[in-house]
Short mmCIF file of C-alpha atoms in Angstrom, two decimals:
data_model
loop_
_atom_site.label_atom_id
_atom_site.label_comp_id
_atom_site.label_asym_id
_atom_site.label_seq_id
_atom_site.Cartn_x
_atom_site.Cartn_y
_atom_site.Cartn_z
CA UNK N 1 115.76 99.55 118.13
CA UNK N 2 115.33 96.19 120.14
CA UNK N 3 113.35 93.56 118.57
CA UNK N 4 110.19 93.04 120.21
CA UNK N 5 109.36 90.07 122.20
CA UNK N 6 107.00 88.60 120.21
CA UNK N 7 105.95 85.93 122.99
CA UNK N 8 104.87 88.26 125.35
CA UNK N 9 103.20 90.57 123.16
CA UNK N 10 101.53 87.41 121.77
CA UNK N 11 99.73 87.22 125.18
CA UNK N 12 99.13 90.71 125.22
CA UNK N 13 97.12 90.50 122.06
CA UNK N 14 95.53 87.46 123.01
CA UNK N 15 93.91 89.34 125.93
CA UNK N 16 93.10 92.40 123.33
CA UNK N 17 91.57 90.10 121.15
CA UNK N 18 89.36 87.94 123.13
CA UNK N 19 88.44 91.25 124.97
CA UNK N 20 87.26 93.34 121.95
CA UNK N 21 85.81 90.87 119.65
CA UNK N 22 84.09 88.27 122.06
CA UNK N 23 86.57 85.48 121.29
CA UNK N 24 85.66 83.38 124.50
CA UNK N 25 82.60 82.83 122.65
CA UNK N 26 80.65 81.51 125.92
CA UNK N 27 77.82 83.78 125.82
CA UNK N 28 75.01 80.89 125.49
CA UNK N 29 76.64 79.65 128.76
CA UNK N 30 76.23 82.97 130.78
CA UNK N 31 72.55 82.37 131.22
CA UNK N 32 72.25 78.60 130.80
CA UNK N 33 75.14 76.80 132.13
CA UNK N 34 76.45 73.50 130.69
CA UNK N 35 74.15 70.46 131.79
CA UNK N 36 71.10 72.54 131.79
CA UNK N 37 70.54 72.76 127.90
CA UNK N 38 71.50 70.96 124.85
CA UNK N 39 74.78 69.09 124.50
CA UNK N 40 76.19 71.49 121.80
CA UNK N 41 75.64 74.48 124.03
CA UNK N 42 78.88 73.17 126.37
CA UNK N 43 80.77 73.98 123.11
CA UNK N 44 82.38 77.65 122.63
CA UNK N 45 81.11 79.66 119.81
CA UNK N 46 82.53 82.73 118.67
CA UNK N 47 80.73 86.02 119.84
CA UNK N 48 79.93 87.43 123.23
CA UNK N 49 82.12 87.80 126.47
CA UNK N 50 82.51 86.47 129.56
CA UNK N 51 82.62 86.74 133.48
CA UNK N 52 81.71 90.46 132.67
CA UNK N 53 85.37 91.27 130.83
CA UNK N 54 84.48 93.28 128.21
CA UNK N 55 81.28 94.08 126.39
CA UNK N 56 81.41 92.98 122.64
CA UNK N 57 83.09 94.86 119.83
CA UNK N 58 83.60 94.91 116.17
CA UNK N 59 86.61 97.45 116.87
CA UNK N 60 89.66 95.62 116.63
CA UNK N 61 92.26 96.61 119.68
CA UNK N 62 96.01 97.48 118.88
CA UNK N 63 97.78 94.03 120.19
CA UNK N 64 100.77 95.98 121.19
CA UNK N 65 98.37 98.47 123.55
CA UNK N 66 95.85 95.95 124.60
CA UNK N 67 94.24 97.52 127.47
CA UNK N 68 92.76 94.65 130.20
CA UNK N 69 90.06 95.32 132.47
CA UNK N 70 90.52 95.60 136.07
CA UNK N 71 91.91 92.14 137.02
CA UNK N 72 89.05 90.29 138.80
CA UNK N 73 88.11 86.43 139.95
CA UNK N 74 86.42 84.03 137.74
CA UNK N 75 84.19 81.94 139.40
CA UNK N 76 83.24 78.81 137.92
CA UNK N 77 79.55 79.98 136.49
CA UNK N 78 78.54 83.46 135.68
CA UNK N 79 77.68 85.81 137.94
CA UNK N 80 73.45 85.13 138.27
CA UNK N 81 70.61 86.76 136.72
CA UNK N 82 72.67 87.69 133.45
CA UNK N 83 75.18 90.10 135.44
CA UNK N 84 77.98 89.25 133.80
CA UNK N 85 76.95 90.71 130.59
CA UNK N 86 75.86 94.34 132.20
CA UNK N 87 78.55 96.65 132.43
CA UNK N 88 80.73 95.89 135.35
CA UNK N 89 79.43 99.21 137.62
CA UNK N 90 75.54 97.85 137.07
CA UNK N 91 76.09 95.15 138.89
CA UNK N 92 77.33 95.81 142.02
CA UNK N 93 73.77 97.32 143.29
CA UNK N 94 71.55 94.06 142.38
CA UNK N 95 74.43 91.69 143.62
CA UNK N 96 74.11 93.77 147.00
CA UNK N 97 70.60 93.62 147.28
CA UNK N 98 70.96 89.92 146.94
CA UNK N 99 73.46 90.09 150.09
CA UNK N 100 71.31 92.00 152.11
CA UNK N 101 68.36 89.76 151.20
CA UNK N 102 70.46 86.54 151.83
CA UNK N 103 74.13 86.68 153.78
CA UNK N 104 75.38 83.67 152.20
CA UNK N 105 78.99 83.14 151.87
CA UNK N 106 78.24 82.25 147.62
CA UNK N 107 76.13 85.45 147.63
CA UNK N 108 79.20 87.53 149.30
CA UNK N 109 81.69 86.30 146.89
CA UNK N 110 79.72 87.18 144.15
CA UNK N 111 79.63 90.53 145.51
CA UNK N 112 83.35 90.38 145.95
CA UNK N 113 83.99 89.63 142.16
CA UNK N 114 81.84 92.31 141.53
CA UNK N 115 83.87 94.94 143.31
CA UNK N 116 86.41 93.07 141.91
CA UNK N 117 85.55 94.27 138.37
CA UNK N 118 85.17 97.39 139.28
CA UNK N 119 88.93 97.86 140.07
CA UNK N 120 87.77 98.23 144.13
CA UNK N 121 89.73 95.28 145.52
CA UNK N 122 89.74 96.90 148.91
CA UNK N 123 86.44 96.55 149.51
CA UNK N 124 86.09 93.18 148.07
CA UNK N 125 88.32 91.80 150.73
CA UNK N 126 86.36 91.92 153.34
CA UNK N 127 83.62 90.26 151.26
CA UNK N 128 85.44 87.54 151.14
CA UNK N 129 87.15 87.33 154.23
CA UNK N 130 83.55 86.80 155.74
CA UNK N 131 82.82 84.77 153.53
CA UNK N 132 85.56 82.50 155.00
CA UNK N 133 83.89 83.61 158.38
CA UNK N 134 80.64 81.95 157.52
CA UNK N 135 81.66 78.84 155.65
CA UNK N 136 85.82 78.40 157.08
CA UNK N 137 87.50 76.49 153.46
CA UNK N 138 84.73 77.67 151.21
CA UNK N 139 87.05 77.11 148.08
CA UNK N 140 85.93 80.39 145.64
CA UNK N 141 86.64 83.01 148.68
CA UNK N 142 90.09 81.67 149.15
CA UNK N 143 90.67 81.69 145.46
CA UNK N 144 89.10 85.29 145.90
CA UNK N 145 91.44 86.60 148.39
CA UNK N 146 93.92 84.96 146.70
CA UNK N 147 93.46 87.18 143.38
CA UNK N 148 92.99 90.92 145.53
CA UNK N 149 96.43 91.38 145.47
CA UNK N 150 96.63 91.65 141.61
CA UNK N 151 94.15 94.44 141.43
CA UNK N 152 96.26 96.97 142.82
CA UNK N 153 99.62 96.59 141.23
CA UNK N 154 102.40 94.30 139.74
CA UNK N 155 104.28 93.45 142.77
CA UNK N 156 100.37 92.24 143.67
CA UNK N 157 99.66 90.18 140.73
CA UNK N 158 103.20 88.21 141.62
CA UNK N 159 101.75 87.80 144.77
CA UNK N 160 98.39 86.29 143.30
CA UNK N 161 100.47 84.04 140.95
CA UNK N 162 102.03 82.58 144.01
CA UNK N 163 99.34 82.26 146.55
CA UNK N 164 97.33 80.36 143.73
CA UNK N 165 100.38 78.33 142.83
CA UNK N 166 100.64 77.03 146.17
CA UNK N 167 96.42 77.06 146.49
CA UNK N 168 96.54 74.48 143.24
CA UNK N 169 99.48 71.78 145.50
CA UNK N 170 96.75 71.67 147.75
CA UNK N 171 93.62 71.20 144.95
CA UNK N 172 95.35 70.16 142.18
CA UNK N 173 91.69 68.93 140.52
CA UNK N 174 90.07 72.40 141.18
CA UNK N 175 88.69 73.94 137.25
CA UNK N 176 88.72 77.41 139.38
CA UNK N 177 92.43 77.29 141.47
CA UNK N 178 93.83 76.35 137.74
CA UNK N 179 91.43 78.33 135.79
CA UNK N 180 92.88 81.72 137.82
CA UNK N 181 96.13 80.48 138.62
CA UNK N 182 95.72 80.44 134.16
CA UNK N 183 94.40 84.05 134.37
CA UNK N 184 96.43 85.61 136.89
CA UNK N 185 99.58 84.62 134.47
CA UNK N 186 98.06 85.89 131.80
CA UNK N 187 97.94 89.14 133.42
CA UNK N 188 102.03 89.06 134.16
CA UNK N 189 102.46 87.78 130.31
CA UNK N 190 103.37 84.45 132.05
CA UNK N 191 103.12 82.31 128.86
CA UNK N 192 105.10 79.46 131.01
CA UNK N 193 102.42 79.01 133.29
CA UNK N 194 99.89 80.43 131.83
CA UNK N 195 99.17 78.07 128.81
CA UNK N 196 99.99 74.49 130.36
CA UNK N 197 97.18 75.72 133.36
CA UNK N 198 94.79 76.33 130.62
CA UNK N 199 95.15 73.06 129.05
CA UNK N 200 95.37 71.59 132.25
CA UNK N 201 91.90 73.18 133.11
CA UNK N 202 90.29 71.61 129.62
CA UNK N 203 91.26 68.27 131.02
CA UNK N 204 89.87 68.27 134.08
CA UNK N 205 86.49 69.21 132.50
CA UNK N 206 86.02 69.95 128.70
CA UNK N 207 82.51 71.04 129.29
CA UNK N 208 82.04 72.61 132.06
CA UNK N 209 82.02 76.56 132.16
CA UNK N 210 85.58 77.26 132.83
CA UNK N 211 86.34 74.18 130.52
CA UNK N 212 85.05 76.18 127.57
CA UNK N 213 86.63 79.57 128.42
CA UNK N 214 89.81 77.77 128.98
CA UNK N 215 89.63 75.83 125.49
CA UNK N 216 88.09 79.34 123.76
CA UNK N 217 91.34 81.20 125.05
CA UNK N 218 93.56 78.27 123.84
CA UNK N 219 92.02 78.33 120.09
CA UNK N 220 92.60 81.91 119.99
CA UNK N 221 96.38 82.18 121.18
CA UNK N 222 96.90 79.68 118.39
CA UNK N 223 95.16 82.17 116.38
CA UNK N 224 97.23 84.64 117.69
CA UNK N 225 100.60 82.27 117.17
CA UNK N 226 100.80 82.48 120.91
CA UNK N 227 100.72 79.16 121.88
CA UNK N 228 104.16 78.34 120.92
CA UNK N 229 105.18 78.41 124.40
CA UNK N 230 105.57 75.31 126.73
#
């Protein structure tokens, strides 16, 4: 007979709701990023999905059973050649033929995230680890490793949380260390880090990819009368 706690499952359907309907609304950015088309295209419209979440919807999800997808990286574009809007297991073949056609430490991350989505964070680990190998610092592979933990349980997602907290002291203007630090809370129904990361990652870049998804999931927790929090 407790009362529900209406900020957390605020989150919850938050997540549901951007995941079933398309509320990110970035799907004319997935194949033509922001600066390579018209001005109005940086701006989020609703319909479509992004980074490969969920595929559209009409079916609206039960806020209180919102089930997320396996808890992945977002990079700051979309994966390339539209892959991001295939389902998650069509992916992972033509992201490793572009590995084994060029062992580039962009290319092996991208493979990472793939396996990523997949809910196979053991073997995107090594992905990114060399990735590190071949380019030591390379910014989206530590953000990468950083998130593996969270795909295989809740003490793991803590773990993320803090590795990305600490990642974001040491690049506190990096869209994609805030952008995931954003998601990985989220994810723990973290409202008190969650939503001051994704305003913080609208102002370090309205416009840019993650600017939009950030400012998309913003508009819909207000929706949602989740934004109340800090």
């Amino acid at each position: 007979g407790r009362a529900p706690d209406w900020r957390r499952l605020g989150i919850v359907a938050l997540i549901g709701v951007l995941l079933a309907v398309g509320a990110l609304g970035v799907a004319s950015l997935l194949d033509d990023p922001v600066g390579e088309s018209a001005p109005d295209a940086a701006r989020p419209a609703v319909g479509g999905s992004v980074a490969g979440l969920a595929p559209t919807t009409t079916t609206a999800p039960d806020p209180s059973n919102a089930e997320l997808p396996p808890f992945a990286t977002v990079l700051e574009r979309p994966l390339p050649d539209g892959l991001s809007e295939v389902p998650a297991e069509q992916a992972i073949a033509p992201l490793s033929r572009r590995v084994a056609a060029q062992r580039s430490a962009r290319r092996l991350v991208e493979l990472a995230v793939g396996y990523q989505r997949v809910g196979r964070p053991d073997s995107a680990e090594p992905l990114f680890r060399e990735a590190l190998r071949l380019s030591p610092g390379y910014l989206p592979a530590r953000v990468g490793l950083a998130m593996v933990p969270g795909g295989r349980d809740d003490a793991g997602l803590t773990q993320s949380q803090s590795t990305l907290t600490a990642l974001r002291r040491e690049y506190p203007r990096s869209q994609m260390v805030v952008f995931n630090q954003a998601w990985a809370a989220l994810y723990r129904r973290d409202g008190e880090v969650a939503f001051p990361a994704l305003r913080a990652t609208v102002r370090l870049g309205p416009d840019s990819f993650l600017g939009a998804v950030a400012a998309s999931l913003l508009a819909a927790a207000k929706g949602q009368g989740a934004a109340s929090g800090p």
